[in-house]
């Protein structure tokens, strides 16, 4: 929650109370608040977030266990069932729980985040006809069942006369939904994701960098781990002769975890390619002082087989729609105060 370092400086805001207590063997942190609210009226879609995070001390690894809950109150008229057209009727109740592990030894590090969903999904469409036109309505019994894994590893090597070399790898996996016409939502759903791997993706993932605008079923946002398999690798170098300079290179591959039959697309039409695209780029940072840093860099994002295949599936309607790579060049000036 709070401001993000992407284009437009998007903000996910929360009004909340936070509670903390610690002793020699654990540290407890709890939070309860509201991310959206309105006037006191029937059908107000208030959104409440609450959860706990427990740090377990005196373990070989730094370990956190957490449990979060987001409740979006029904947006439909009071008493309306979940099958009423275009309304929710019942609260959306999302649970996210899991473990975070952090380990460091001999210059290397290994981080692992494991998460799973629970609760009742009252926002996704299911194949329930509500009217003569056959409009799909919100499912009466959808459940959140998604799961995710995030791994990050690297090593800091100091080489005399050369400098510091830091190779790293990153792997993200999040389950996808087989079809949004079913009563089970297996796509991993987060409350406020900030997983934005890559260079261009980190800056433009909040809608403006969505893949495949105009494709059947709509564009695909690139933030988070819902229906994703992400591979990343890179190398950062700090030369011994210029200790304030760090240059880096990185490569990313973005993929779907599974093909999803979506609203607006016939069932089975999504079978095929899962590769969303690849991004490669370079960065250079000059740390002028403790509080001032300059940065330069650029990247290329090449669309993958999924985007190209979907353009081909437009059957003529996509004539003139290209799939050329997106390129980015940037310059940063950062000040801490």
mmCIF file of C-alpha atoms in Angstrom:
data_model
loop_
_atom_site.group_PDB
_atom_site.id
_atom_site.type_symbol
_atom_site.label_atom_id
_atom_site.label_comp_id
_atom_site.label_asym_id
_atom_site.label_seq_id
_atom_site.Cartn_x
_atom_site.Cartn_y
_atom_site.Cartn_z
ATOM 1 C CA UNK A 1 0.000 0.000 0.000
ATOM 2 C CA UNK A 2 1.063 3.548 -0.670
ATOM 3 C CA UNK A 3 2.677 5.252 -3.696
ATOM 4 C CA UNK A 4 4.489 3.127 -6.283
ATOM 5 C CA UNK A 5 7.540 3.965 -8.347
ATOM 6 C CA UNK A 6 5.841 3.467 -11.695
ATOM 7 C CA UNK A 7 4.713 5.833 -14.429
ATOM 8 C CA UNK A 8 1.889 7.965 -13.053
ATOM 9 C CA UNK A 9 2.875 7.214 -9.436
ATOM 10 C CA UNK A 10 -0.154 5.030 -8.796
ATOM 11 C CA UNK A 11 -1.339 4.808 -5.207
ATOM 12 C CA UNK A 12 -3.151 2.013 -3.403
ATOM 13 C CA UNK A 13 -4.525 3.774 -0.345
ATOM 14 C CA UNK A 14 -5.720 2.366 2.951
ATOM 15 C CA UNK A 15 -7.048 3.925 6.162
ATOM 16 C CA UNK A 16 -6.061 1.520 8.901
ATOM 17 C CA UNK A 17 -4.905 0.888 12.426
ATOM 18 C CA UNK A 18 -1.751 -1.150 12.962
ATOM 19 C CA UNK A 19 -0.788 -3.103 16.080
ATOM 20 C CA UNK A 20 2.625 -4.513 16.960
ATOM 21 C CA UNK A 21 4.052 -6.507 19.850
ATOM 22 C CA UNK A 22 7.240 -8.559 20.152
ATOM 23 C CA UNK A 23 9.216 -10.710 22.549
ATOM 24 C CA UNK A 24 12.329 -12.877 22.358
ATOM 25 C CA UNK A 25 10.819 -15.544 20.118
ATOM 26 C CA UNK A 26 8.240 -13.784 17.917
ATOM 27 C CA UNK A 27 7.069 -10.431 16.572
ATOM 28 C CA UNK A 28 3.354 -9.924 15.903
ATOM 29 C CA UNK A 29 2.005 -7.289 13.518
ATOM 30 C CA UNK A 30 -1.709 -6.792 12.895
ATOM 31 C CA UNK A 31 -3.619 -4.409 10.661
ATOM 32 C CA UNK A 32 -7.288 -3.582 10.120
ATOM 33 C CA UNK A 33 -8.579 -0.931 7.774
ATOM 34 C CA UNK A 34 -10.608 0.157 4.781
ATOM 35 C CA UNK A 35 -9.488 0.661 1.187
ATOM 36 C CA UNK A 36 -12.784 1.872 -0.272
ATOM 37 C CA UNK A 37 -15.949 3.248 1.235
ATOM 38 C CA UNK A 38 -18.962 5.408 0.566
ATOM 39 C CA UNK A 39 -22.026 6.901 2.122
ATOM 40 C CA UNK A 40 -24.077 4.710 4.433
ATOM 41 C CA UNK A 41 -26.562 3.349 1.930
ATOM 42 C CA UNK A 42 -27.881 0.067 0.619
ATOM 43 C CA UNK A 43 -25.425 -1.593 -1.706
ATOM 44 C CA UNK A 44 -22.359 0.474 -0.815
ATOM 45 C CA UNK A 45 -19.297 -1.487 -1.959
ATOM 46 C CA UNK A 46 -17.087 -0.902 1.079
ATOM 47 C CA UNK A 47 -13.832 -2.859 1.035
ATOM 48 C CA UNK A 48 -12.239 -3.899 4.322
ATOM 49 C CA UNK A 49 -8.764 -5.388 4.780
ATOM 50 C CA UNK A 50 -7.453 -7.064 7.904
ATOM 51 C CA UNK A 51 -4.618 -9.437 8.635
ATOM 52 C CA UNK A 52 -1.687 -10.560 10.748
ATOM 53 C CA UNK A 53 2.006 -11.222 10.115
ATOM 54 C CA UNK A 54 4.127 -13.177 12.598
ATOM 55 C CA UNK A 55 7.934 -13.175 12.482
ATOM 56 C CA UNK A 56 9.418 -16.257 14.152
ATOM 57 C CA UNK A 57 12.791 -15.530 15.724
ATOM 58 C CA UNK A 58 15.723 -17.827 16.596
ATOM 59 C CA UNK A 59 15.327 -19.888 13.411
ATOM 60 C CA UNK A 60 18.042 -20.657 10.818
ATOM 61 C CA UNK A 61 15.942 -18.675 8.306
ATOM 62 C CA UNK A 62 13.956 -15.526 8.849
ATOM 63 C CA UNK A 63 10.395 -16.848 8.674
ATOM 64 C CA UNK A 64 7.088 -15.010 8.467
ATOM 65 C CA UNK A 65 3.638 -16.564 8.532
ATOM 66 C CA UNK A 66 0.740 -14.382 7.455
ATOM 67 C CA UNK A 67 -3.006 -14.355 6.999
ATOM 68 C CA UNK A 68 -4.884 -11.580 5.184
ATOM 69 C CA UNK A 69 -8.561 -11.090 4.465
ATOM 70 C CA UNK A 70 -10.286 -8.674 2.092
ATOM 71 C CA UNK A 71 -14.059 -8.312 2.179
ATOM 72 C CA UNK A 72 -15.848 -6.303 -0.505
ATOM 73 C CA UNK A 73 -19.372 -5.719 0.668
ATOM 74 C CA UNK A 74 -22.194 -6.488 -1.721
ATOM 75 C CA UNK A 75 -22.708 -3.830 -4.368
ATOM 76 C CA UNK A 76 -26.203 -4.982 -5.276
ATOM 77 C CA UNK A 77 -29.542 -4.158 -3.632
ATOM 78 C CA UNK A 78 -30.058 -5.519 -0.154
ATOM 79 C CA UNK A 79 -31.392 -9.037 -0.271
ATOM 80 C CA UNK A 80 -30.519 -9.585 -3.922
ATOM 81 C CA UNK A 81 -29.174 -13.026 -4.655
ATOM 82 C CA UNK A 82 -25.940 -13.627 -6.503
ATOM 83 C CA UNK A 83 -27.863 -14.499 -9.666
ATOM 84 C CA UNK A 84 -29.434 -11.077 -10.038
ATOM 85 C CA UNK A 85 -28.222 -9.612 -13.322
ATOM 86 C CA UNK A 86 -25.305 -7.164 -13.141
ATOM 87 C CA UNK A 87 -25.131 -7.082 -9.344
ATOM 88 C CA UNK A 88 -23.059 -8.917 -6.822
ATOM 89 C CA UNK A 89 -25.688 -9.501 -4.166
ATOM 90 C CA UNK A 90 -23.272 -11.181 -1.750
ATOM 91 C CA UNK A 91 -19.959 -10.166 -0.217
ATOM 92 C CA UNK A 92 -16.716 -11.053 -1.946
ATOM 93 C CA UNK A 93 -14.552 -12.714 0.716
ATOM 94 C CA UNK A 94 -10.883 -13.222 -0.249
ATOM 95 C CA UNK A 95 -8.279 -14.878 1.993
ATOM 96 C CA UNK A 96 -4.536 -14.885 1.305
ATOM 97 C CA UNK A 97 -2.287 -16.924 3.579
ATOM 98 C CA UNK A 98 1.211 -18.322 3.427
ATOM 99 C CA UNK A 99 4.857 -18.232 4.467
ATOM 100 C CA UNK A 100 7.784 -15.929 3.672
ATOM 101 C CA UNK A 101 11.333 -17.259 4.097
ATOM 102 C CA UNK A 102 14.507 -15.144 3.943
ATOM 103 C CA UNK A 103 17.995 -16.675 4.101
ATOM 104 C CA UNK A 104 21.516 -15.257 3.765
ATOM 105 C CA UNK A 105 24.890 -17.007 4.021
ATOM 106 C CA UNK A 106 28.413 -16.510 2.676
ATOM 107 C CA UNK A 107 27.435 -13.642 0.380
ATOM 108 C CA UNK A 108 24.403 -15.354 -1.113
ATOM 109 C CA UNK A 109 20.701 -15.067 -0.501
ATOM 110 C CA UNK A 110 17.574 -17.119 -1.094
ATOM 111 C CA UNK A 111 14.053 -15.769 -0.592
ATOM 112 C CA UNK A 112 10.855 -17.782 -0.963
ATOM 113 C CA UNK A 113 7.243 -16.633 -0.736
ATOM 114 C CA UNK A 114 4.490 -19.261 -0.694
ATOM 115 C CA UNK A 115 0.850 -18.153 -0.848
ATOM 116 C CA UNK A 116 -2.617 -19.633 -1.273
ATOM 117 C CA UNK A 117 -6.174 -18.351 -1.613
ATOM 118 C CA UNK A 118 -9.397 -19.168 0.132
ATOM 119 C CA UNK A 119 -12.866 -17.676 0.404
ATOM 120 C CA UNK A 120 -15.857 -16.959 -1.810
ATOM 121 C CA UNK A 121 -15.483 -15.203 -5.151
ATOM 122 C CA UNK A 122 -18.523 -12.993 -5.796
ATOM 123 C CA UNK A 123 -17.007 -10.824 -8.537
ATOM 124 C CA UNK A 124 -16.218 -13.247 -11.359
ATOM 125 C CA UNK A 125 -18.721 -14.281 -14.006
ATOM 126 C CA UNK A 126 -19.997 -17.823 -14.324
ATOM 127 C CA UNK A 127 -22.134 -19.528 -16.968
ATOM 128 C CA UNK A 128 -25.447 -18.773 -15.293
ATOM 129 C CA UNK A 129 -28.032 -17.245 -17.628
ATOM 130 C CA UNK A 130 -30.012 -14.527 -15.860
ATOM 131 C CA UNK A 131 -32.218 -13.256 -18.645
ATOM 132 C CA UNK A 132 -33.526 -14.023 -22.099
ATOM 133 C CA UNK A 133 -30.307 -12.750 -23.665
ATOM 134 C CA UNK A 134 -28.340 -15.314 -21.700
ATOM 135 C CA UNK A 135 -26.177 -12.768 -19.886
ATOM 136 C CA UNK A 136 -23.734 -14.454 -17.542
ATOM 137 C CA UNK A 137 -24.185 -13.571 -13.890
ATOM 138 C CA UNK A 138 -22.112 -13.842 -10.766
ATOM 139 C CA UNK A 139 -21.684 -17.348 -9.498
ATOM 140 C CA UNK A 140 -23.624 -18.470 -6.452
ATOM 141 C CA UNK A 141 -20.798 -20.687 -5.234
ATOM 142 C CA UNK A 142 -17.420 -19.636 -6.639
ATOM 143 C CA UNK A 143 -14.416 -20.299 -4.418
ATOM 144 C CA UNK A 144 -10.906 -18.829 -4.469
ATOM 145 C CA UNK A 145 -8.425 -21.702 -4.803
ATOM 146 C CA UNK A 146 -5.327 -20.057 -6.329
ATOM 147 C CA UNK A 147 -1.733 -20.703 -5.276
ATOM 148 C CA UNK A 148 1.555 -18.892 -5.901
ATOM 149 C CA UNK A 149 5.304 -19.269 -5.416
ATOM 150 C CA UNK A 150 7.985 -16.588 -5.704
ATOM 151 C CA UNK A 151 11.713 -17.395 -5.534
ATOM 152 C CA UNK A 152 14.604 -14.940 -5.573
ATOM 153 C CA UNK A 153 18.268 -15.955 -5.286
ATOM 154 C CA UNK A 154 21.643 -14.349 -5.900
ATOM 155 C CA UNK A 155 25.256 -14.065 -4.851
ATOM 156 C CA UNK A 156 27.507 -11.105 -4.044
ATOM 157 C CA UNK A 157 31.078 -11.803 -5.185
ATOM 158 C CA UNK A 158 33.983 -9.458 -4.476
ATOM 159 C CA UNK A 159 36.852 -9.951 -6.952
ATOM 160 C CA UNK A 160 40.096 -8.125 -6.264
ATOM 161 C CA UNK A 161 40.991 -5.633 -8.991
ATOM 162 C CA UNK A 162 37.690 -6.142 -10.795
ATOM 163 C CA UNK A 163 34.948 -5.188 -8.375
ATOM 164 C CA UNK A 164 31.647 -6.614 -7.167
ATOM 165 C CA UNK A 165 29.686 -9.087 -9.302
ATOM 166 C CA UNK A 166 26.112 -9.943 -8.355
ATOM 167 C CA UNK A 167 24.361 -12.590 -10.475
ATOM 168 C CA UNK A 168 20.709 -13.218 -9.596
ATOM 169 C CA UNK A 169 17.701 -15.248 -10.697
ATOM 170 C CA UNK A 170 13.986 -14.833 -10.106
ATOM 171 C CA UNK A 171 11.101 -17.235 -10.599
ATOM 172 C CA UNK A 172 7.410 -16.535 -10.155
ATOM 173 C CA UNK A 173 4.547 -19.020 -10.465
ATOM 174 C CA UNK A 174 0.839 -18.358 -10.002
ATOM 175 C CA UNK A 175 -2.032 -20.659 -10.913
ATOM 176 C CA UNK A 176 -4.504 -19.651 -13.587
ATOM 177 C CA UNK A 177 -8.183 -20.143 -14.063
ATOM 178 C CA UNK A 178 -9.287 -22.777 -16.560
ATOM 179 C CA UNK A 179 -12.416 -20.801 -17.437
ATOM 180 C CA UNK A 180 -14.232 -17.817 -16.028
ATOM 181 C CA UNK A 181 -17.464 -19.614 -16.847
ATOM 182 C CA UNK A 182 -16.885 -22.037 -13.977
ATOM 183 C CA UNK A 183 -17.767 -21.764 -10.294
ATOM 184 C CA UNK A 184 -14.144 -22.160 -9.146
ATOM 185 C CA UNK A 185 -11.592 -19.376 -9.469
ATOM 186 C CA UNK A 186 -8.219 -21.139 -9.502
ATOM 187 C CA UNK A 187 -6.344 -18.008 -10.550
ATOM 188 C CA UNK A 188 -4.096 -16.699 -7.778
ATOM 189 C CA UNK A 189 -5.639 -13.481 -6.482
ATOM 190 C CA UNK A 190 -3.727 -10.962 -4.401
ATOM 191 C CA UNK A 191 -5.091 -8.041 -2.399
ATOM 192 C CA UNK A 192 -2.653 -5.341 -3.570
ATOM 193 C CA UNK A 193 0.087 -6.868 -5.704
ATOM 194 C CA UNK A 194 3.346 -5.038 -6.285
ATOM 195 C CA UNK A 195 5.133 -7.792 -8.187
ATOM 196 C CA UNK A 196 6.285 -5.944 -11.314
ATOM 197 C CA UNK A 197 9.342 -7.764 -12.661
ATOM 198 C CA UNK A 198 11.380 -6.272 -15.456
ATOM 199 C CA UNK A 199 12.394 -2.777 -16.537
ATOM 200 C CA UNK A 200 9.532 -1.559 -18.724
ATOM 201 C CA UNK A 201 7.087 -3.808 -16.888
ATOM 202 C CA UNK A 202 8.030 -2.298 -13.521
ATOM 203 C CA UNK A 203 7.314 1.195 -14.775
ATOM 204 C CA UNK A 204 4.248 0.596 -16.940
ATOM 205 C CA UNK A 205 2.519 -2.491 -15.555
ATOM 206 C CA UNK A 206 -0.396 -0.550 -14.023
ATOM 207 C CA UNK A 207 -2.688 -0.792 -17.025
ATOM 208 C CA UNK A 208 -0.641 1.333 -19.441
ATOM 209 C CA UNK A 209 1.593 -1.617 -20.325
ATOM 210 C CA UNK A 210 -1.232 -4.151 -20.645
ATOM 211 C CA UNK A 211 -0.569 -6.726 -23.351
ATOM 212 C CA UNK A 212 -2.730 -7.134 -26.408
ATOM 213 C CA UNK A 213 -5.141 -4.202 -26.225
ATOM 214 C CA UNK A 214 -7.970 -4.884 -28.652
ATOM 215 C CA UNK A 215 -7.585 -8.652 -28.570
ATOM 216 C CA UNK A 216 -10.528 -10.990 -27.909
ATOM 217 C CA UNK A 217 -11.445 -10.916 -24.241
ATOM 218 C CA UNK A 218 -9.547 -7.675 -23.637
ATOM 219 C CA UNK A 219 -5.990 -6.795 -22.711
ATOM 220 C CA UNK A 220 -3.920 -8.708 -20.157
ATOM 221 C CA UNK A 221 -2.337 -6.795 -17.313
ATOM 222 C CA UNK A 222 1.260 -7.771 -16.574
ATOM 223 C CA UNK A 223 1.417 -7.061 -12.824
ATOM 224 C CA UNK A 224 1.113 -9.816 -10.232
ATOM 225 C CA UNK A 225 1.144 -13.614 -10.366
ATOM 226 C CA UNK A 226 -2.399 -14.391 -11.478
ATOM 227 C CA UNK A 227 -1.994 -17.046 -14.197
ATOM 228 C CA UNK A 228 1.731 -16.403 -14.584
ATOM 229 C CA UNK A 229 5.040 -18.223 -14.961
ATOM 230 C CA UNK A 230 7.873 -15.682 -14.920
ATOM 231 C CA UNK A 231 11.594 -16.343 -15.364
ATOM 232 C CA UNK A 232 14.225 -13.700 -14.737
ATOM 233 C CA UNK A 233 18.007 -13.547 -14.604
ATOM 234 C CA UNK A 234 20.556 -10.786 -14.471
ATOM 235 C CA UNK A 235 23.987 -9.549 -13.485
ATOM 236 C CA UNK A 236 24.999 -6.350 -11.675
ATOM 237 C CA UNK A 237 28.600 -5.140 -11.761
ATOM 238 C CA UNK A 238 30.260 -2.462 -9.609
ATOM 239 C CA UNK A 239 33.782 -1.828 -10.994
ATOM 240 C CA UNK A 240 36.587 -1.479 -8.483
ATOM 241 C CA UNK A 241 37.753 1.740 -10.157
ATOM 242 C CA UNK A 242 34.298 3.375 -9.928
ATOM 243 C CA UNK A 243 32.687 2.265 -6.711
ATOM 244 C CA UNK A 244 29.770 4.650 -7.180
ATOM 245 C CA UNK A 245 28.790 3.079 -10.513
ATOM 246 C CA UNK A 246 26.662 -0.064 -10.891
ATOM 247 C CA UNK A 247 25.756 -1.434 -14.319
ATOM 248 C CA UNK A 248 23.357 -4.276 -14.885
ATOM 249 C CA UNK A 249 21.788 -6.474 -17.526
ATOM 250 C CA UNK A 250 18.612 -8.509 -17.159
ATOM 251 C CA UNK A 251 16.414 -10.860 -19.147
ATOM 252 C CA UNK A 252 12.798 -11.806 -18.432
ATOM 253 C CA UNK A 253 10.319 -14.261 -19.906
ATOM 254 C CA UNK A 254 6.574 -13.874 -19.210
ATOM 255 C CA UNK A 255 4.195 -16.788 -19.718
ATOM 256 C CA UNK A 256 0.658 -17.892 -18.925
ATOM 257 C CA UNK A 257 0.357 -20.757 -16.463
ATOM 258 C CA UNK A 258 -2.636 -22.055 -18.378
ATOM 259 C CA UNK A 259 -4.900 -20.959 -21.207
ATOM 260 C CA UNK A 260 -8.147 -19.480 -19.961
ATOM 261 C CA UNK A 261 -11.533 -19.448 -21.656
ATOM 262 C CA UNK A 262 -12.632 -15.860 -21.096
ATOM 263 C CA UNK A 263 -15.835 -13.880 -21.481
ATOM 264 C CA UNK A 264 -16.231 -12.825 -25.099
ATOM 265 C CA UNK A 265 -14.233 -15.788 -26.403
ATOM 266 C CA UNK A 266 -15.712 -19.148 -27.304
ATOM 267 C CA UNK A 267 -14.805 -22.015 -24.981
ATOM 268 C CA UNK A 268 -11.647 -23.677 -26.240
ATOM 269 C CA UNK A 269 -10.573 -20.721 -28.376
ATOM 270 C CA UNK A 270 -7.715 -19.922 -26.001
ATOM 271 C CA UNK A 271 -5.882 -23.200 -26.576
ATOM 272 C CA UNK A 272 -2.390 -22.665 -27.908
ATOM 273 C CA UNK A 273 0.615 -20.507 -27.121
ATOM 274 C CA UNK A 274 1.283 -19.345 -23.553
ATOM 275 C CA UNK A 275 4.328 -17.139 -24.076
ATOM 276 C CA UNK A 276 3.339 -13.507 -23.446
ATOM 277 C CA UNK A 277 6.710 -12.019 -24.296
ATOM 278 C CA UNK A 278 10.348 -11.457 -23.359
ATOM 279 C CA UNK A 279 12.091 -8.366 -22.068
ATOM 280 C CA UNK A 280 15.818 -7.647 -22.064
ATOM 281 C CA UNK A 281 17.605 -4.495 -21.086
ATOM 282 C CA UNK A 282 20.461 -2.705 -19.341
ATOM 283 C CA UNK A 283 20.717 -0.214 -16.479
ATOM 284 C CA UNK A 284 23.398 2.086 -15.063
ATOM 285 C CA UNK A 285 23.243 3.809 -11.661
ATOM 286 C CA UNK A 286 25.619 6.382 -10.219
ATOM 287 C CA UNK A 287 25.368 6.799 -6.431
ATOM 288 C CA UNK A 288 26.536 10.382 -6.027
ATOM 289 C CA UNK A 289 26.006 10.321 -2.265
ATOM 290 C CA UNK A 290 23.957 8.573 0.391
ATOM 291 C CA UNK A 291 20.853 10.511 -0.645
ATOM 292 C CA UNK A 292 21.393 11.295 -4.360
ATOM 293 C CA UNK A 293 21.480 8.815 -7.241
ATOM 294 C CA UNK A 294 21.370 9.086 -11.044
ATOM 295 C CA UNK A 295 20.159 6.338 -13.369
ATOM 296 C CA UNK A 296 20.041 5.511 -17.076
ATOM 297 C CA UNK A 297 18.745 2.492 -18.907
ATOM 298 C CA UNK A 298 16.628 0.943 -21.580
ATOM 299 C CA UNK A 299 14.867 -2.252 -22.573
ATOM 300 C CA UNK A 300 13.050 -4.024 -25.374
ATOM 301 C CA UNK A 301 9.862 -6.025 -24.842
ATOM 302 C CA UNK A 302 9.140 -8.497 -27.661
ATOM 303 C CA UNK A 303 5.602 -9.939 -27.796
ATOM 304 C CA UNK A 304 5.348 -13.704 -27.576
ATOM 305 C CA UNK A 305 3.371 -16.374 -29.336
ATOM 306 C CA UNK A 306 0.179 -15.765 -27.342
ATOM 307 C CA UNK A 307 -0.189 -12.187 -28.583
ATOM 308 C CA UNK A 308 0.723 -13.125 -32.153
ATOM 309 C CA UNK A 309 -1.689 -16.048 -32.098
ATOM 310 C CA UNK A 310 -4.519 -13.929 -30.782
ATOM 311 C CA UNK A 311 -3.971 -11.359 -33.523
ATOM 312 C CA UNK A 312 -4.187 -14.191 -36.029
ATOM 313 C CA UNK A 313 -7.436 -15.407 -34.429
ATOM 314 C CA UNK A 314 -9.163 -12.113 -35.233
ATOM 315 C CA UNK A 315 -9.947 -13.564 -38.691
ATOM 316 C CA UNK A 316 -9.383 -10.409 -40.664
ATOM 317 C CA UNK A 317 -10.520 -7.950 -38.002
ATOM 318 C CA UNK A 318 -6.921 -7.638 -36.900
ATOM 319 C CA UNK A 319 -5.579 -6.503 -40.251
ATOM 320 C CA UNK A 320 -3.118 -3.696 -39.614
ATOM 321 C CA UNK A 321 -2.556 -4.630 -35.956
ATOM 322 C CA UNK A 322 1.153 -5.131 -35.489
ATOM 323 C CA UNK A 323 3.158 -6.988 -32.880
ATOM 324 C CA UNK A 324 6.367 -4.967 -33.022
ATOM 325 C CA UNK A 325 8.516 -4.849 -29.878
ATOM 326 C CA UNK A 326 8.042 -2.047 -27.382
ATOM 327 C CA UNK A 327 11.187 -0.067 -26.563
ATOM 328 C CA UNK A 328 11.991 2.034 -23.515
ATOM 329 C CA UNK A 329 14.747 4.513 -22.632
ATOM 330 C CA UNK A 330 14.806 6.348 -19.323
ATOM 331 C CA UNK A 331 16.817 8.698 -17.118
ATOM 332 C CA UNK A 332 16.252 8.943 -13.355
ATOM 333 C CA UNK A 333 17.223 11.391 -10.669
ATOM 334 C CA UNK A 334 16.513 10.196 -7.110
ATOM 335 C CA UNK A 335 16.732 12.196 -3.905
ATOM 336 C CA UNK A 336 16.108 10.838 -0.398
ATOM 337 C CA UNK A 337 14.993 13.195 2.344
#
